[in-house]
Coordinates of C-alpha atoms in Angstrom, one line a residue:
Chain A
X954 CA 17.8 -0.2 -8.0
X955 CA 15.4 0.2 -5.1
X956 CA 14.4 -3.0 -3.5
X957 CA 12.6 -4.1 -0.3
X958 CA 12.3 -7.6 0.9
X959 CA 10.2 -8.8 3.8
X960 CA 11.1 -11.9 5.9
X961 CA 9.7 -13.6 8.9
X962 CA 7.9 -16.7 10.2
X963 CA 5.0 -17.8 8.2
X964 CA 3.0 -19.5 11.0
X965 CA 2.3 -18.0 14.4
X966 CA 0.2 -19.0 17.4
X967 CA -2.4 -16.8 19.0
X968 CA -1.0 -14.5 21.7
X969 CA 2.5 -14.7 20.3
X970 CA 4.6 -11.8 19.1
X971 CA 5.2 -11.3 15.4
X972 CA 8.7 -10.2 14.3
X973 CA 9.2 -9.2 10.7
X974 CA 12.3 -7.8 9.0
X975 CA 12.3 -5.5 5.9
X976 CA 15.7 -5.5 4.2
X977 CA 16.2 -2.6 1.8
X978 CA 18.7 -1.9 -1.0
X979 CA 19.2 0.9 -3.4
X980 CA 18.5 3.6 -0.9
X981 CA 19.6 4.7 2.6
X982 CA 17.5 4.5 5.7
X983 CA 19.1 7.6 7.0
X984 CA 17.4 9.6 4.3
X985 CA 14.3 7.5 3.6
X986 CA 11.5 6.0 5.7
X987 CA 9.9 2.6 5.5
X988 CA 6.3 1.9 6.1
X989 CA 4.4 -1.3 6.9
X990 CA 1.1 -2.2 5.2
X991 CA -0.9 -5.4 5.7
X992 CA -3.6 -7.1 3.7
X993 CA -5.9 -9.6 5.4
X994 CA -6.6 -12.6 3.1
X995 CA -9.0 -11.5 0.3
X996 CA -9.3 -8.0 1.7
X997 CA -7.9 -4.5 1.1
X998 CA -4.7 -2.8 2.2
X999 CA -4.3 -1.3 5.7
X1000 CA -1.5 1.0 6.7
X1001 CA 0.1 0.0 10.0
X1002 CA 2.8 2.5 10.6
X1003 CA 5.9 4.2 9.3
X1004 CA 9.4 4.9 10.5
X1005 CA 10.7 8.1 9.0
X1006 CA 14.3 9.0 8.0
X1007 CA 14.9 10.8 11.3
X1008 CA 13.8 7.8 13.3
X1009 CA 10.4 9.1 14.3
X1010 CA 7.4 6.8 14.0
X1011 CA 3.7 7.1 13.3
X1012 CA 1.3 4.3 13.9
X1013 CA -2.3 3.4 13.0
X1014 CA -4.3 3.8 16.2
X1015 CA -6.0 0.5 15.4
X1016 CA -2.8 -1.4 16.1
X1017 CA -0.7 1.2 18.0
X1018 CA -1.0 -0.5 21.4
X1019 CA 0.5 -3.7 20.0
X1020 CA 2.9 -2.4 17.4
X1021 CA 6.5 -1.3 17.4
X1022 CA 8.6 -0.3 14.3
X1023 CA 12.4 0.1 14.6
X1024 CA 15.4 0.0 12.4
X1025 CA 19.1 -0.8 12.1
X1026 CA 20.4 1.7 9.5
X1027 CA 23.9 0.0 9.4
X1028 CA 22.2 -3.2 8.2
X1029 CA 19.6 -1.4 6.0
X1030 CA 16.9 -3.2 8.0
X1031 CA 13.5 -2.2 9.4
X1032 CA 11.7 -4.3 12.0
X1033 CA 8.1 -4.8 12.8
X1034 CA 7.0 -6.3 16.1
X1035 CA 3.4 -6.9 17.0
X1036 CA 2.3 -8.6 20.1
X1037 CA -0.9 -10.4 21.2
X1038 CA -1.5 -11.9 17.8
X1039 CA -5.0 -13.1 16.9
X1040 CA -6.3 -15.0 13.9
X1041 CA -7.6 -11.8 12.4
X1042 CA -3.9 -10.7 12.1
X1043 CA -3.6 -13.3 9.4
X1044 CA -2.6 -11.9 6.0
X1045 CA 0.2 -10.6 3.9
X1046 CA 2.5 -8.0 5.3
X1047 CA 4.3 -5.5 3.0
X1048 CA 7.0 -3.0 3.6
X1049 CA 7.2 0.0 1.3
X1050 CA 9.1 3.2 0.9
X1051 CA 7.0 6.3 1.7
X1052 CA 7.0 9.6 -0.1
X1053 CA 5.1 12.0 2.1
X1054 CA 2.6 9.3 2.8
X1055 CA 2.2 7.5 -0.5
X1056 CA 4.5 4.6 -1.3
X1057 CA 6.6 4.4 -4.4
X1058 CA 8.3 1.1 -4.0
X1059 CA 6.9 -2.1 -2.3
X1060 CA 8.3 -5.4 -1.3
X1061 CA 6.5 -8.5 -2.6
X1062 CA 5.1 -9.2 0.9
X1063 CA 5.3 -12.0 3.4
X1064 CA 2.3 -14.2 4.3
X1065 CA 1.6 -14.6 8.0
X1066 CA -0.9 -17.1 9.4
X1067 CA -2.0 -17.0 13.0
X1068 CA -3.6 -20.3 14.0
X1069 CA -3.5 -22.7 16.8
Chain B
X903 CA -10.2 8.2 10.0
X904 CA -10.9 9.2 6.4
X905 CA -13.0 6.5 4.7
X906 CA -12.2 5.8 1.1
X907 CA -15.0 4.4 -1.0
X908 CA -14.0 2.9 -4.4
X909 CA -16.4 2.0 -7.2
X910 CA -17.1 -0.1 -9.0
X911 CA -16.1 -3.2 -7.1
X912 CA -15.6 -5.2 -10.3
X913 CA -15.1 -4.0 -13.9
X914 CA -14.9 -6.0 -17.1
X915 CA -13.5 -4.5 -20.3
X916 CA -11.8 -5.5 -23.5
X917 CA -8.3 -4.5 -24.6
X918 CA -8.4 -1.2 -26.4
X919 CA -11.3 0.1 -24.3
X920 CA -11.1 2.9 -21.8
X921 CA -12.2 2.6 -18.2
X922 CA -12.6 4.8 -15.1
X923 CA -12.4 3.9 -11.5
X924 CA -13.8 6.2 -8.8
X925 CA -12.6 6.9 -5.3
X926 CA -14.6 9.1 -2.8
X927 CA -13.2 10.3 0.5
X928 CA -15.4 10.9 3.5
X929 CA -13.8 14.3 4.0
X930 CA -11.7 16.6 1.9
X931 CA -8.2 15.4 1.3
X932 CA -7.1 18.2 -1.0
X933 CA -5.2 16.6 -3.9
X934 CA -3.5 14.0 -1.8
X935 CA -4.6 10.7 -3.4
X936 CA -2.5 7.9 -4.8
X937 CA -3.5 5.0 -7.1
X938 CA -1.8 1.6 -7.1
X939 CA -2.0 -1.6 -9.2
X940 CA -1.8 -5.0 -7.6
X941 CA -1.1 -8.2 -9.4
X942 CA -0.3 -11.7 -8.1
X943 CA 3.3 -12.4 -7.6
X944 CA 4.4 -8.8 -8.3
X945 CA 5.1 -5.9 -6.1
X946 CA 2.4 -3.3 -5.8
X947 CA 3.0 -0.5 -8.3
X948 CA 2.4 3.2 -7.7
X949 CA 0.6 4.7 -10.7
X950 CA -0.5 8.2 -9.6
X951 CA 0.2 10.4 -6.6
X952 CA -1.1 13.9 -5.6
X953 CA -4.2 13.1 -7.5
X954 CA -2.9 13.5 -11.0
X955 CA 0.9 13.2 -11.0
X956 CA 2.0 10.3 -13.1
X957 CA 4.7 8.2 -11.4
X958 CA 7.9 7.9 -13.4
X959 CA 7.9 5.0 -15.8
X960 CA 4.1 4.6 -15.8
X961 CA 2.5 4.8 -19.3
X962 CA 0.6 7.9 -20.2
X963 CA -2.6 5.9 -20.8
X964 CA -3.0 6.1 -17.1
X965 CA -4.3 9.4 -15.8
X966 CA -5.8 10.7 -12.5
X967 CA -8.1 13.6 -11.8
X968 CA -10.0 15.1 -8.9
X969 CA -9.6 17.0 -5.7
X970 CA -11.3 17.4 -2.4
X971 CA -13.4 14.3 -2.0
X972 CA -13.9 12.9 -5.5
X973 CA -11.2 11.3 -7.6
X974 CA -11.0 9.2 -10.8
X975 CA -8.4 6.9 -12.3
X976 CA -8.8 6.6 -16.1
X977 CA -7.0 4.0 -18.2
X978 CA -7.2 4.7 -22.0
X979 CA -6.7 2.0 -24.6
X980 CA -6.4 -0.9 -22.2
X981 CA -3.5 -3.3 -22.6
X982 CA -3.6 -6.9 -21.5
X983 CA -1.1 -6.2 -18.7
X984 CA -3.5 -3.6 -17.2
X985 CA -5.8 -6.2 -15.8
X986 CA -5.6 -6.6 -12.0
X987 CA -6.6 -5.0 -8.8
X988 CA -6.5 -1.2 -8.3
X989 CA -6.5 0.6 -5.0
X990 CA -6.7 4.3 -4.1
X991 CA -5.0 5.7 -0.9
X992 CA -5.3 9.1 0.7
X993 CA -2.0 10.5 1.9
X994 CA -3.3 13.7 3.4
X995 CA -3.6 12.7 7.0
X996 CA -2.9 9.9 9.5
X997 CA -3.9 7.2 9.4
X998 CA -3.3 6.8 5.7
X999 CA -6.3 4.8 4.4
X1000 CA -6.9 2.8 1.3
X1001 CA -10.0 2.1 -0.7
X1002 CA -11.4 -1.4 -0.8
X1003 CA -10.1 -2.1 -4.4
X1004 CA -11.5 -2.5 -7.9
X1005 CA -10.9 -5.7 -9.8
X1006 CA -10.4 -5.0 -13.5
X1007 CA -11.0 -8.1 -15.6
X1008 CA -10.8 -9.0 -19.2
X1009 CA -14.3 -9.2 -20.9

């Protein structure tokens, strides 16, 4: 069955670079994309960006200058890297499988805290 | 960016009742709206996409309607497992944007 699982460090310092991994199973990254969505603590969902099956990417302009999404199809992994972290980047980060822009399967999320 | 305004913010209902959650887009998004359910400790669940298409495996008591700027999620005959947070999302244009959420609680 389709599964996505996020992993990464739980605590980061301001100005550091966040690196998260989404490991997928039950589908191929060569025929499916993966998107990243974050949720600040107690707030709503915010789409960050998507890497599509062909390898192209789209980013939310709000974070585009700091964000990079890449993948290793042989390992069924998608990577998020975001630099210049600030406390307002604290929240839960989800990866999800996109279908023309909506998301049909989600991971359970990984909590990231940015604090000195 | 397309702003998505959800209402109400909170909703209390009893099992067996029917409820509606509204989502309004700041510009036309044609039919391209999705609804999700969020519950603690569980993966977010897609309920409806393209405004009214029921995702596979979702009970038929969930239904979506609307087009353009105004959309509604209706849940008939509420079950105990339906309580949680609900979000709408427009998937018509970048950046994809979500509503602020509606918390459905047991009365």
